[in-house]
CSV table of C-alpha atoms and ligand atoms in Angstrom, one decimal:
chain,number,residue,atom,x,y,z
A,1,UNK,CA,9.8,30.5,-22.2
A,2,UNK,CA,9.2,30.7,-18.4
A,3,UNK,CA,10.0,27.6,-16.4
A,4,UNK,CA,7.5,25.3,-14.7
A,5,UNK,CA,7.6,26.1,-11.0
A,6,UNK,CA,8.1,22.9,-8.9
A,7,UNK,CA,7.8,22.6,-5.1
A,8,UNK,CA,9.2,19.5,-3.3
A,9,UNK,CA,7.4,19.2,0.0
A,10,UNK,CA,8.5,15.8,1.2
A,11,UNK,CA,10.1,14.0,4.1
A,12,UNK,CA,12.7,12.9,1.5
A,13,UNK,CA,13.2,16.4,0.0
A,14,UNK,CA,17.0,16.2,0.2
A,15,UNK,CA,17.1,13.1,-1.9
A,16,UNK,CA,14.6,14.5,-4.4
A,17,UNK,CA,16.5,17.8,-4.7
A,18,UNK,CA,19.8,16.1,-5.3
A,19,UNK,CA,18.3,13.8,-7.9
A,20,UNK,CA,16.7,16.9,-9.5
A,21,UNK,CA,20.1,18.5,-9.7
A,22,UNK,CA,21.6,15.3,-11.3
A,23,UNK,CA,18.9,15.3,-13.9
A,24,UNK,CA,19.0,19.1,-14.5
A,25,UNK,CA,19.4,18.6,-18.3
A,26,UNK,CA,16.3,16.5,-18.6
A,27,UNK,CA,14.4,18.8,-16.3
A,28,UNK,CA,15.6,22.1,-17.8
A,29,UNK,CA,11.9,23.3,-18.2
A,30,UNK,CA,11.5,23.0,-14.4
A,31,UNK,CA,12.6,25.4,-11.6
A,32,UNK,CA,12.5,24.2,-7.9
A,33,UNK,CA,11.1,27.1,-6.0
A,34,UNK,CA,11.0,25.3,-2.6
A,35,UNK,CA,12.3,22.0,-1.1
A,36,UNK,CA,11.6,21.1,2.5
A,37,UNK,CA,9.1,19.5,4.8
A,38,UNK,CA,7.7,22.6,6.5
A,39,UNK,CA,4.0,23.2,5.9
A,40,UNK,CA,3.6,26.4,7.8
A,41,UNK,CA,2.1,29.3,5.8
A,42,UNK,CA,5.2,31.6,5.9
A,43,UNK,CA,7.6,29.2,4.3
A,44,UNK,CA,5.0,27.9,2.0
A,45,UNK,CA,3.6,31.2,0.8
A,46,UNK,CA,5.6,31.1,-2.4
A,47,UNK,CA,4.6,27.5,-2.9
A,48,UNK,CA,0.9,28.4,-2.4
A,49,UNK,CA,1.1,31.4,-4.7
A,50,UNK,CA,3.4,30.1,-7.5
A,51,UNK,CA,3.8,26.3,-7.7
A,52,UNK,CA,2.4,24.6,-10.7
A,53,UNK,CA,3.8,21.1,-9.8
A,54,UNK,CA,4.3,19.5,-6.5
A,55,UNK,CA,6.2,16.4,-5.4
A,56,UNK,CA,4.8,15.3,-2.0
A,57,UNK,CA,3.6,12.5,0.3
A,58,UNK,CA,-0.2,12.6,0.1
A,59,UNK,CA,-0.6,13.0,3.9
A,60,UNK,CA,1.5,16.2,3.7
A,61,UNK,CA,-0.1,17.5,0.5
A,62,UNK,CA,-3.5,17.0,2.0
A,63,UNK,CA,-2.8,19.8,4.5
A,64,UNK,CA,-2.1,22.6,2.1
A,65,UNK,CA,-2.4,21.7,-1.6
A,66,UNK,CA,-6.0,23.0,-1.8
A,67,UNK,CA,-4.6,26.5,-0.9
A,68,UNK,CA,-2.1,26.4,-3.9
A,69,UNK,CA,-3.7,28.8,-6.4
A,70,UNK,CA,-1.5,27.8,-9.5
A,71,UNK,CA,-1.2,24.1,-8.8
A,72,UNK,CA,-2.0,21.8,-11.7
A,73,UNK,CA,-0.2,18.5,-10.9
A,74,UNK,CA,0.8,16.6,-7.8
A,75,UNK,CA,3.2,13.8,-8.2
A,76,UNK,CA,2.5,11.7,-5.1
A,77,UNK,CA,5.2,9.6,-3.7
A,78,UNK,CA,2.8,6.8,-2.6
A,79,UNK,CA,0.7,4.1,-4.3
A,80,UNK,CA,-2.4,4.8,-2.2
A,81,UNK,CA,-3.7,8.4,-2.5
A,82,UNK,CA,-6.9,8.0,-0.5
A,83,UNK,CA,-6.0,10.8,1.8
A,84,UNK,CA,-6.2,13.3,-1.1
A,85,UNK,CA,-9.7,12.1,-1.9
A,86,UNK,CA,-11.1,14.1,1.0
A,87,UNK,CA,-9.3,17.4,-0.1
A,88,UNK,CA,-10.8,19.7,-2.6
A,89,UNK,CA,-8.4,18.7,-5.3
A,90,UNK,CA,-10.6,17.1,-8.0
A,91,UNK,CA,-9.5,19.9,-10.5
A,92,UNK,CA,-5.8,18.9,-10.1
A,93,UNK,CA,-4.1,15.9,-11.7
A,94,UNK,CA,-2.7,13.6,-9.0
A,95,UNK,CA,-0.3,10.9,-10.2
A,96,UNK,CA,0.6,8.0,-8.0
A,97,UNK,CA,3.5,5.6,-8.1
A,98,UNK,CA,3.2,2.0,-9.5
A,99,UNK,CA,5.6,-0.6,-10.6
A,100,UNK,CA,8.0,-0.1,-7.7
A,101,UNK,CA,6.4,-1.9,-4.8
A,102,UNK,CA,5.7,-5.4,-6.1
A,103,UNK,CA,9.1,-7.0,-5.3
A,104,UNK,CA,9.1,-5.8,-1.7
A,105,UNK,CA,5.4,-6.6,-1.2
A,106,UNK,CA,6.0,-10.1,-2.6
A,107,UNK,CA,8.9,-10.7,-0.2
A,108,UNK,CA,6.7,-9.5,2.7
A,109,UNK,CA,3.7,-11.7,1.9
A,110,UNK,CA,5.8,-14.8,1.1
A,111,UNK,CA,8.1,-14.4,4.2
A,112,UNK,CA,5.1,-14.6,6.5
A,113,UNK,CA,3.5,-17.4,4.5
A,114,UNK,CA,6.7,-19.5,4.8
A,115,UNK,CA,7.1,-18.5,8.5
A,116,UNK,CA,3.7,-20.0,9.3
A,117,UNK,CA,3.9,-22.8,6.8
A,118,UNK,CA,7.3,-24.1,8.0
A,119,UNK,CA,6.2,-23.7,11.6
A,120,UNK,CA,9.3,-21.5,12.4
A,121,UNK,CA,7.8,-20.1,15.6
A,122,UNK,CA,6.8,-23.6,16.9
A,123,UNK,CA,10.3,-24.9,16.3
A,124,UNK,CA,11.8,-21.8,18.0
A,125,UNK,CA,9.6,-22.5,21.1
A,126,UNK,CA,10.6,-26.2,21.1
A,127,UNK,CA,14.2,-25.2,20.8
A,128,UNK,CA,13.9,-22.8,23.8
A,129,UNK,CA,12.7,-25.7,25.9
A,130,UNK,CA,15.4,-28.1,24.6
A,131,UNK,CA,12.8,-30.3,22.9
A,132,UNK,CA,13.6,-32.4,19.8
A,133,UNK,CA,10.3,-33.0,18.1
A,134,UNK,CA,9.5,-33.3,14.4
A,135,UNK,CA,6.3,-31.5,13.4
A,136,UNK,CA,4.2,-32.5,10.4
A,137,UNK,CA,4.6,-30.0,7.5
A,138,UNK,CA,2.5,-30.1,4.3
A,139,UNK,CA,3.9,-28.8,1.0
A,140,UNK,CA,3.0,-25.3,-0.2
A,141,UNK,CA,1.5,-26.5,-3.4
A,142,UNK,CA,-1.4,-27.9,-1.4
A,143,UNK,CA,-2.1,-24.3,0.0
A,144,UNK,CA,-4.1,-21.5,-1.5
A,145,UNK,CA,-3.3,-17.8,-1.4
A,146,UNK,CA,-6.2,-15.4,-1.9
A,147,UNK,CA,-5.4,-11.9,-3.0
A,148,UNK,CA,-7.9,-9.1,-2.5
A,149,UNK,CA,-6.9,-6.5,-5.2
A,150,UNK,CA,-5.4,-7.7,-8.4
A,151,UNK,CA,-3.8,-4.3,-9.2
A,152,UNK,CA,-0.2,-3.5,-10.0
A,153,UNK,CA,1.0,-5.1,-6.7
A,154,UNK,CA,-1.5,-7.9,-6.4
A,155,UNK,CA,-0.7,-9.3,-9.9
A,156,UNK,CA,3.0,-9.5,-9.0
A,157,UNK,CA,2.3,-11.1,-5.6
A,158,UNK,CA,0.2,-13.7,-7.5
A,159,UNK,CA,3.0,-14.5,-9.8
A,160,UNK,CA,5.5,-14.9,-7.0
A,161,UNK,CA,3.1,-17.3,-5.1
A,162,UNK,CA,2.5,-19.2,-8.3
A,163,UNK,CA,6.3,-19.6,-8.7
A,164,UNK,CA,6.3,-21.2,-5.2
A,165,UNK,CA,3.7,-23.7,-6.4
A,166,UNK,CA,0.8,-22.1,-4.5
A,167,UNK,CA,-2.7,-22.1,-5.9
A,168,UNK,CA,-3.8,-18.4,-6.2
A,169,UNK,CA,-7.2,-16.9,-6.1
A,170,UNK,CA,-7.9,-13.2,-6.6
A,171,UNK,CA,-10.8,-10.8,-5.9
A,172,UNK,CA,-11.1,-7.5,-7.6
A,173,UNK,CA,-13.7,-5.2,-9.3
A,174,UNK,CA,-13.3,-6.8,-12.8
A,175,UNK,CA,-12.1,-10.0,-14.3
A,176,UNK,CA,-8.6,-9.7,-15.7
A,177,UNK,CA,-7.9,-13.3,-17.0
A,178,UNK,CA,-4.5,-13.5,-15.3
A,179,UNK,CA,-2.7,-16.8,-16.0
A,180,UNK,CA,-2.5,-18.9,-12.9
A,181,UNK,CA,-5.2,-17.0,-10.9
A,182,UNK,CA,-8.8,-18.0,-10.4
A,183,UNK,CA,-10.7,-14.8,-10.3
A,184,UNK,CA,-13.7,-13.7,-8.3
A,185,UNK,CA,-15.7,-10.4,-8.3
A,186,UNK,CA,-18.7,-8.8,-6.6
A,187,UNK,CA,-21.0,-11.1,-4.6
A,188,UNK,CA,-18.5,-14.0,-4.8
A,189,UNK,CA,-16.5,-12.5,-2.0
A,190,UNK,CA,-17.3,-15.2,0.6
A,191,UNK,CA,-17.0,-18.0,-2.0
A,192,UNK,CA,-13.5,-16.7,-2.5
A,193,UNK,CA,-12.5,-16.2,1.2
A,194,UNK,CA,-13.8,-19.7,2.2
A,195,UNK,CA,-11.1,-21.3,0.0
A,196,UNK,CA,-8.0,-19.4,1.1
A,197,UNK,CA,-5.4,-20.8,3.6
A,198,UNK,CA,-3.8,-17.3,3.4
A,199,UNK,CA,-5.7,-14.2,2.5
A,200,UNK,CA,-3.8,-10.9,1.8
A,201,UNK,CA,-5.6,-7.6,1.4
A,202,UNK,CA,-4.0,-5.3,-1.2
A,203,UNK,CA,-7.1,-3.2,-1.9
A,204,UNK,CA,-7.0,0.6,-1.9
A,205,UNK,CA,-8.9,2.6,0.7
A,206,UNK,CA,-12.2,3.7,-0.9
A,207,UNK,CA,-15.8,4.2,0.2
A,208,UNK,CA,-16.5,0.6,-0.7
A,209,UNK,CA,-13.5,-1.0,1.0
A,210,UNK,CA,-13.7,0.9,4.3
A,211,UNK,CA,-15.0,-1.6,6.9
A,212,UNK,CA,-15.2,-4.5,4.3
A,213,UNK,CA,-13.5,-6.9,6.7
A,214,UNK,CA,-16.1,-7.2,9.5
A,215,UNK,CA,-17.1,-10.0,11.8
A,216,UNK,CA,-19.2,-11.6,9.0
A,217,UNK,CA,-16.2,-11.5,6.7
A,218,UNK,CA,-13.8,-13.1,9.1
A,219,UNK,CA,-16.5,-15.8,9.9
A,220,UNK,CA,-16.5,-16.6,6.2
A,221,UNK,CA,-12.8,-17.2,6.0
A,222,UNK,CA,-11.5,-20.8,5.9
A,223,UNK,CA,-11.0,-22.2,9.4
A,224,UNK,CA,-7.4,-21.8,10.7
A,225,UNK,CA,-6.4,-19.5,7.9
A,226,UNK,CA,-4.2,-16.5,8.2
A,227,UNK,CA,-5.2,-12.9,7.3
A,228,UNK,CA,-2.5,-10.5,6.1
A,229,UNK,CA,-3.4,-6.8,5.7
A,230,UNK,CA,-0.9,-4.7,3.7
A,231,UNK,CA,-3.5,-2.5,1.9
A,232,UNK,CA,-5.0,0.0,4.3
A,233,UNK,CA,-6.0,-0.3,7.9
A,234,UNK,CA,-9.5,1.0,7.4
A,235,UNK,CA,-10.6,-2.2,5.7
A,236,UNK,CA,-11.0,-3.8,9.2
A,237,UNK,CA,-14.3,-2.3,10.6
A,238,UNK,CA,-13.1,-2.5,14.2
A,239,UNK,CA,-10.3,-4.3,16.0
A,240,UNK,CA,-12.7,-6.6,18.0
A,241,UNK,CA,-13.9,-8.2,14.7
A,242,UNK,CA,-10.4,-9.5,14.0
A,243,UNK,CA,-9.5,-10.3,17.6
A,244,UNK,CA,-12.7,-12.2,18.2
A,245,UNK,CA,-12.2,-14.3,15.0
A,246,UNK,CA,-8.7,-15.2,16.3
A,247,UNK,CA,-9.8,-15.8,19.9
A,248,UNK,CA,-12.7,-18.0,18.8
A,249,UNK,CA,-10.4,-20.1,16.7
A,250,UNK,CA,-11.8,-19.1,13.2
A,251,UNK,CA,-8.4,-17.7,12.2
A,252,UNK,CA,-5.0,-19.0,13.3
A,253,UNK,CA,-3.6,-15.5,13.2
A,254,UNK,CA,-3.1,-12.2,11.4
A,255,UNK,CA,-0.2,-10.1,10.0
A,256,UNK,CA,-0.9,-6.4,10.0
A,257,UNK,CA,1.2,-3.7,8.3
A,258,UNK,CA,-1.3,-0.9,8.1
A,259,UNK,CA,-3.7,0.6,10.6
A,260,UNK,CA,-6.4,3.1,10.8
A,261,UNK,CA,-4.3,5.2,13.1
A,262,UNK,CA,-0.5,5.2,12.5
A,263,UNK,CA,1.6,4.9,14.5
A,264,UNK,CA,-0.5,2.3,16.2
A,265,UNK,CA,-1.2,3.7,19.8
A,266,UNK,CA,0.8,1.9,22.5
A,267,UNK,CA,-2.3,0.8,24.4
A,268,UNK,CA,-3.9,-0.9,21.3
A,269,UNK,CA,-5.2,-4.4,21.9
A,270,UNK,CA,-3.4,-5.7,18.8
A,271,UNK,CA,-0.1,-5.5,20.6
A,272,UNK,CA,-1.2,-7.9,23.3
A,273,UNK,CA,-2.5,-10.6,21.1
A,274,UNK,CA,0.2,-13.3,20.5
A,275,UNK,CA,-1.4,-14.4,17.3
A,276,UNK,CA,-1.3,-10.9,15.7
A,277,UNK,CA,2.0,-10.0,14.1
A,278,UNK,CA,2.7,-6.3,13.5
A,279,UNK,CA,5.0,-4.4,11.2
A,280,UNK,CA,5.0,-0.6,10.8
A,281,UNK,CA,3.7,0.2,7.3
A,282,UNK,CA,7.0,-1.1,6.0
A,283,UNK,CA,5.8,-3.9,3.7
A,284,UNK,CA,6.8,-2.0,0.6
A,285,UNK,CA,8.2,1.5,1.3
A,286,UNK,CA,8.4,4.3,-1.3
A,287,UNK,CA,12.1,4.4,-2.1
A,288,UNK,CA,12.9,7.9,-3.4
A,289,UNK,CA,15.2,6.8,-6.3
A,290,UNK,CA,12.3,4.6,-7.7
A,291,UNK,CA,9.7,7.3,-7.1
A,292,UNK,CA,11.9,9.9,-8.9
A,293,UNK,CA,12.1,7.6,-12.0
A,294,UNK,CA,8.3,7.8,-12.2
A,295,UNK,CA,8.4,11.6,-11.7
A,296,UNK,CA,11.0,12.0,-14.5
A,297,UNK,CA,8.9,10.1,-17.0
A,298,UNK,CA,5.8,12.1,-15.9
A,299,UNK,CA,7.7,15.4,-16.0
A,300,UNK,CA,8.5,14.8,-19.6
A,301,UNK,CA,4.9,13.8,-20.4
A,302,UNK,CA,3.7,16.9,-18.6
A,303,UNK,CA,5.9,19.3,-20.6
A,304,UNK,CA,4.8,17.5,-23.9
A,305,UNK,CA,1.1,17.6,-22.9
A,306,UNK,CA,0.9,13.8,-22.8
A,307,UNK,CA,-1.2,11.9,-20.4
A,308,UNK,CA,0.5,11.3,-17.1
A,309,UNK,CA,1.2,7.8,-15.8
A,310,UNK,CA,-0.8,6.3,-12.8
A,311,UNK,CA,-3.4,9.1,-12.5
A,312,UNK,CA,-5.6,8.9,-9.4
A,313,UNK,CA,-9.2,8.6,-10.5
A,314,UNK,CA,-11.3,10.7,-8.1
A,315,UNK,CA,-14.5,9.0,-9.2
A,316,UNK,CA,-13.2,5.5,-8.5
A,317,UNK,CA,-11.3,6.6,-5.4
A,318,UNK,CA,-8.0,4.9,-6.5
B,401,NDP,P1,-4.1,-0.6,-8.1
B,401,NDP,O1,-4.9,0.7,-8.2
B,401,NDP,O2,-3.2,-0.9,-9.2
B,401,NDP,O3,-5.1,-1.8,-7.9
B,401,NDP,C1,-6.2,-1.8,-7.0
B,401,NDP,C2,-7.0,-3.1,-7.2
B,401,NDP,O4,-8.1,-3.1,-6.3
B,401,NDP,C3,-7.6,-3.2,-8.6
B,401,NDP,O5,-7.4,-4.6,-9.0
B,401,NDP,C4,-9.1,-2.9,-8.3
B,401,NDP,O6,-10.0,-3.6,-9.2
B,401,NDP,C5,-9.3,-3.5,-6.9
B,401,NDP,N1,-10.4,-2.9,-6.2
B,401,NDP,C6,-10.6,-1.6,-5.9
B,401,NDP,N2,-11.7,-1.4,-5.2
B,401,NDP,C7,-12.3,-2.7,-5.1
B,401,NDP,C8,-13.4,-3.2,-4.5
B,401,NDP,N3,-14.3,-2.4,-3.8
B,401,NDP,N4,-13.7,-4.5,-4.6
B,401,NDP,C9,-12.9,-5.3,-5.2
B,401,NDP,N5,-11.7,-4.9,-5.8
B,401,NDP,C10,-11.4,-3.6,-5.8
B,401,NDP,O7,-3.3,-0.5,-6.7
B,401,NDP,P2,-1.9,-1.1,-6.3
B,401,NDP,O8,-1.9,-2.5,-6.5
B,401,NDP,O9,-0.8,-0.2,-6.9
B,401,NDP,O10,-1.9,-0.8,-4.7
B,401,NDP,C11,-2.9,-1.3,-3.9
B,401,NDP,C12,-2.8,-0.7,-2.5
B,401,NDP,O11,-1.7,-1.3,-1.8
B,401,NDP,C13,-2.6,0.8,-2.4
B,401,NDP,O12,-3.8,1.5,-2.6
B,401,NDP,C14,-2.1,1.0,-1.0
B,401,NDP,O13,-3.2,1.1,-0.2
B,401,NDP,C15,-1.4,-0.4,-0.7
B,401,NDP,N6,0.0,-0.3,-0.6
B,401,NDP,C16,0.6,-0.6,0.7
B,401,NDP,C17,1.9,-0.5,0.8
B,401,NDP,C18,2.5,-0.9,2.2
B,401,NDP,O14,3.7,-0.7,2.4
B,401,NDP,N7,1.8,-1.5,3.1
B,401,NDP,C19,2.8,-0.1,-0.2
B,401,NDP,C20,2.2,0.2,-1.5
B,401,NDP,C21,0.8,0.1,-1.6
B,401,NDP,P3,-10.1,-3.2,-10.8
B,401,NDP,O15,-8.7,-3.3,-11.4
B,401,NDP,O16,-11.0,-4.3,-11.3
B,401,NDP,O17,-10.6,-1.8,-10.8
């Protein structure tokens, strides 16, 4: 029986190749025909002509996957596969990665909540001036976290916040009856935002989420609340909507991990605003060992003609 031709076109191709070699027994039906990061047509000619399966970051795959004549399955290394939505790939199975980001994302969200809640920056400023001053600090169980997107990541962030005693509200497309979470859908968006001391976006990028956080949205957030965006940058319609909401005092601040353009250009106004905290799309990185475990499970499903895990739904956009 001829082997399934696999191409690894990834920034982490060395790690994936070495893991493939370690699991050669389990992956005996697969043959790696290319491993690298190049996406020029000469090196990728064999990939384009012969590969049936591709492991790749979606931003890389989006540049050439539509030219691969034999391609049937892309194992993406990311949770959000919105960039592939625009490519002509609806005939191909695209599987994402889930179940590997929640711990890191929970750490990210809770670190910033505790940073603001325990007034770490204010104490640091007082210390730099040699001032001993006790600041009033509430307890976290009096605070509410709102989570936009109760998917694989949002659910786990909810549980971590519950464990710290926070009240948790969630907003998604459908009610899921998650213990410890008061759920909102559809037109109840502003009833939801108005109650949250901290609001984290964990929605995917889709036609309906692009531009969702506009001036009206920020005006409907609770006064002095904090907005955390770790979903996708395009949810903010334009930077001035967020900056104005902070400058006018509706919001105390924002924490942004994702941006419409990454890297965020050096001249971007977000850098200059002291109440905007920036990280570099590192809230929950795709760690190759964990991604490869998902691939291994899917590779066996693929050879046995079983449904793949975490398939991207091109109709829903996530
Ligand atoms: P899932 O696909 O598991 O969940 C998505 C959730 O969003 C679902 O609850 C869905 O509702 C909800 N949803 C989608 N569209 C809407 C809408 N228009 N209005 C309301 N709710 C909506 O995704 P994950 O939890 O795995 O990942 C979420 C996102 O996090 C990724 O798409 C990615 O963009 C981002 N991410 C960021 C990382 C980082 O490092 N910053 C790392 C990993 C992921 P329903 O279930 O009802 O359909």
